[in-house]
Amino acid sequence: MEQHTRFMSRLALAAGLIAVPLASGTALAQTATTHPVTPQAMGRSMPAANVSRTTLAKAGKAMRQVMAINQSYGAKMSATTDPAAKAQIIAAAKQKAVAAISAQGLTVSQYNQVLASAQSNPAVRQQLLSTAGATANN
């Protein structure tokens, strides 16, 4: 259970930039805890059988990059109290996250579908974490 909780935290962090509306004033760092990523929140989940190894590899690489973006911009969010500056930081972070996902040859929808599949399928989850450079034990 603890492994699943840790994974869900990383998953929420990785998807937080994409799942939260741009107009949101919440800090990126808070996104992972206040807006959990669920298949219902992201639309229909891609069945595990339809997630190819190539797609999982691309999503894992994108997830690693999105997590780094989220950490970097989360620190910037924490450093400001100006709502206009926060909105600009969120917009820049989302733009970078979308670019990171697109650079892997995925759409945001495809990326979100893989993350949703990983929530419900331990095999997909482990492969995604492995590709992202994490383990279920971290």
CSV table of C-alpha atoms in Angstrom, one decimal:
chain,number,residue,atom,x,y,z
A,1,MET,CA,0.0,0.0,0.0
A,2,GLU,CA,2.8,2.4,0.8
A,3,GLN,CA,4.4,1.8,-2.5
A,4,HIS,CA,1.2,2.6,-4.3
A,5,THR,CA,0.8,5.8,-2.3
A,6,ARG,CA,4.4,6.9,-3.2
A,7,PHE,CA,3.7,6.1,-6.8
A,8,MET,CA,0.5,8.1,-6.8
A,9,SER,CA,2.3,11.1,-5.3
A,10,ARG,CA,4.9,11.0,-8.1
A,11,LEU,CA,2.2,10.4,-10.7
A,12,ALA,CA,0.2,13.4,-9.4
A,13,LEU,CA,3.3,15.5,-9.5
A,14,ALA,CA,4.1,14.5,-13.0
A,15,ALA,CA,0.6,15.1,-14.3
A,16,GLY,CA,-0.1,18.2,-12.1
A,17,LEU,CA,1.0,20.7,-14.7
A,18,ILE,CA,-1.3,19.2,-17.3
A,19,ALA,CA,-4.3,18.3,-15.2
A,20,VAL,CA,-4.7,21.7,-13.5
A,21,PRO,CA,-6.5,24.4,-15.4
A,22,LEU,CA,-4.2,27.3,-16.5
A,23,ALA,CA,-6.2,29.9,-14.6
A,24,SER,CA,-5.6,28.1,-11.3
A,25,GLY,CA,-3.9,30.2,-8.7
A,26,THR,CA,-2.6,27.2,-6.7
A,27,ALA,CA,1.0,26.5,-6.4
A,28,LEU,CA,2.5,23.8,-8.6
A,29,ALA,CA,3.9,22.1,-5.6
A,30,GLN,CA,0.5,22.0,-4.0
A,31,THR,CA,-1.0,20.5,-7.2
A,32,ALA,CA,0.2,17.0,-6.4
A,33,THR,CA,-1.6,16.9,-3.1
A,34,THR,CA,-4.7,19.0,-3.7
A,35,HIS,CA,-5.6,17.8,-7.2
A,36,PRO,CA,-5.1,14.0,-7.3
A,37,VAL,CA,-4.9,12.7,-10.8
A,38,THR,CA,-7.6,10.1,-11.5
A,39,PRO,CA,-8.7,8.4,-14.7
A,40,GLN,CA,-12.0,10.2,-14.3
A,41,ALA,CA,-10.3,13.6,-14.1
A,42,MET,CA,-8.3,12.9,-17.2
A,43,GLY,CA,-10.9,11.2,-19.3
A,44,ARG,CA,-11.0,7.6,-20.3
A,45,SER,CA,-8.1,5.4,-19.4
A,46,MET,CA,-6.2,3.5,-22.0
A,47,PRO,CA,-6.5,-0.2,-21.4
A,48,ALA,CA,-3.2,-1.8,-20.4
A,49,ALA,CA,-3.3,-4.0,-23.5
A,50,ASN,CA,-3.3,-0.9,-25.7
A,51,VAL,CA,-0.2,0.7,-24.1
A,52,SER,CA,2.8,-0.3,-26.2
A,53,ARG,CA,6.3,-0.6,-24.8
A,54,THR,CA,7.2,2.3,-27.1
A,55,THR,CA,4.4,4.5,-25.7
A,56,LEU,CA,5.4,3.6,-22.1
A,57,ALA,CA,9.0,4.5,-22.8
A,58,LYS,CA,8.0,7.8,-24.3
A,59,ALA,CA,5.6,8.5,-21.4
A,60,GLY,CA,8.3,7.6,-18.9
A,61,LYS,CA,10.8,10.0,-20.5
A,62,ALA,CA,8.2,12.7,-20.6
A,63,MET,CA,7.2,12.0,-17.0
A,64,ARG,CA,10.8,12.5,-15.8
A,65,GLN,CA,11.0,15.8,-17.7
A,66,VAL,CA,7.5,17.0,-16.4
A,67,MET,CA,8.5,16.2,-12.8
A,68,ALA,CA,11.7,18.2,-13.2
A,69,ILE,CA,9.7,21.1,-14.7
A,70,ASN,CA,7.2,20.9,-11.8
A,71,GLN,CA,10.0,21.0,-9.2
A,72,SER,CA,11.7,23.9,-10.9
A,73,TYR,CA,8.6,26.0,-11.4
A,74,GLY,CA,7.2,24.9,-8.0
A,75,ALA,CA,10.2,26.6,-6.4
A,76,LYS,CA,9.5,29.8,-8.4
A,77,MET,CA,5.8,29.7,-7.3
A,78,SER,CA,6.8,29.4,-3.7
A,79,ALA,CA,9.1,32.4,-4.0
A,80,THR,CA,6.3,34.8,-5.1
A,81,THR,CA,3.0,36.0,-3.7
A,82,ASP,CA,2.0,38.1,-6.7
A,83,PRO,CA,-1.0,36.5,-8.4
A,84,ALA,CA,-0.1,37.9,-11.8
A,85,ALA,CA,3.5,36.5,-11.5
A,86,LYS,CA,2.1,33.1,-10.3
A,87,ALA,CA,-0.2,33.0,-13.4
A,88,GLN,CA,2.8,33.7,-15.6
A,89,ILE,CA,4.8,31.0,-13.9
A,90,ILE,CA,2.0,28.5,-14.3
A,91,ALA,CA,1.6,29.4,-18.0
A,92,ALA,CA,5.3,29.0,-18.6
A,93,ALA,CA,5.5,25.7,-16.8
A,94,LYS,CA,2.5,24.3,-18.6
A,95,GLN,CA,4.0,25.3,-21.9
A,96,LYS,CA,7.3,23.6,-21.1
A,97,ALA,CA,5.5,20.5,-19.9
A,98,VAL,CA,3.5,20.3,-23.1
A,99,ALA,CA,6.7,20.8,-25.1
A,100,ALA,CA,8.4,18.0,-23.1
A,101,ILE,CA,5.5,15.6,-23.8
A,102,SER,CA,5.3,16.6,-27.5
A,103,ALA,CA,9.1,16.2,-27.9
A,104,GLN,CA,8.6,12.5,-27.0
A,105,GLY,CA,6.0,12.2,-29.9
A,106,LEU,CA,3.0,12.1,-27.6
A,107,THR,CA,-0.1,14.2,-27.2
A,108,VAL,CA,-1.1,15.4,-23.8
A,109,SER,CA,-4.1,13.2,-24.0
A,110,GLN,CA,-1.9,10.1,-24.8
A,111,TYR,CA,0.4,11.0,-21.9
A,112,ASN,CA,-2.5,11.4,-19.5
A,113,GLN,CA,-4.0,8.1,-20.7
A,114,VAL,CA,-0.7,6.3,-19.9
A,115,LEU,CA,-0.7,7.8,-16.5
A,116,ALA,CA,-4.3,6.8,-15.9
A,117,SER,CA,-3.5,3.2,-17.0
A,118,ALA,CA,-0.5,3.2,-14.6
A,119,GLN,CA,-2.8,4.0,-11.7
A,120,SER,CA,-4.9,0.9,-12.2
A,121,ASN,CA,-2.3,-1.5,-13.6
A,122,PRO,CA,0.7,-2.5,-11.5
A,123,ALA,CA,2.6,-3.8,-14.6
A,124,VAL,CA,2.1,-0.6,-16.5
A,125,ARG,CA,3.0,1.4,-13.3
A,126,GLN,CA,6.3,-0.5,-12.8
A,127,GLN,CA,7.3,-0.1,-16.4
A,128,LEU,CA,6.5,3.6,-16.4
A,129,LEU,CA,8.4,4.2,-13.2
A,130,SER,CA,11.4,2.2,-14.5
A,131,THR,CA,11.5,4.2,-17.7
A,132,ALA,CA,11.1,7.5,-15.7
A,133,GLY,CA,14.1,6.5,-13.6
A,134,ALA,CA,12.2,5.7,-10.5
A,135,THR,CA,11.1,2.5,-8.7
A,136,ALA,CA,8.0,1.6,-6.8
A,137,ASN,CA,10.1,1.5,-3.7
A,138,ASN,CA,11.2,5.1,-3.8
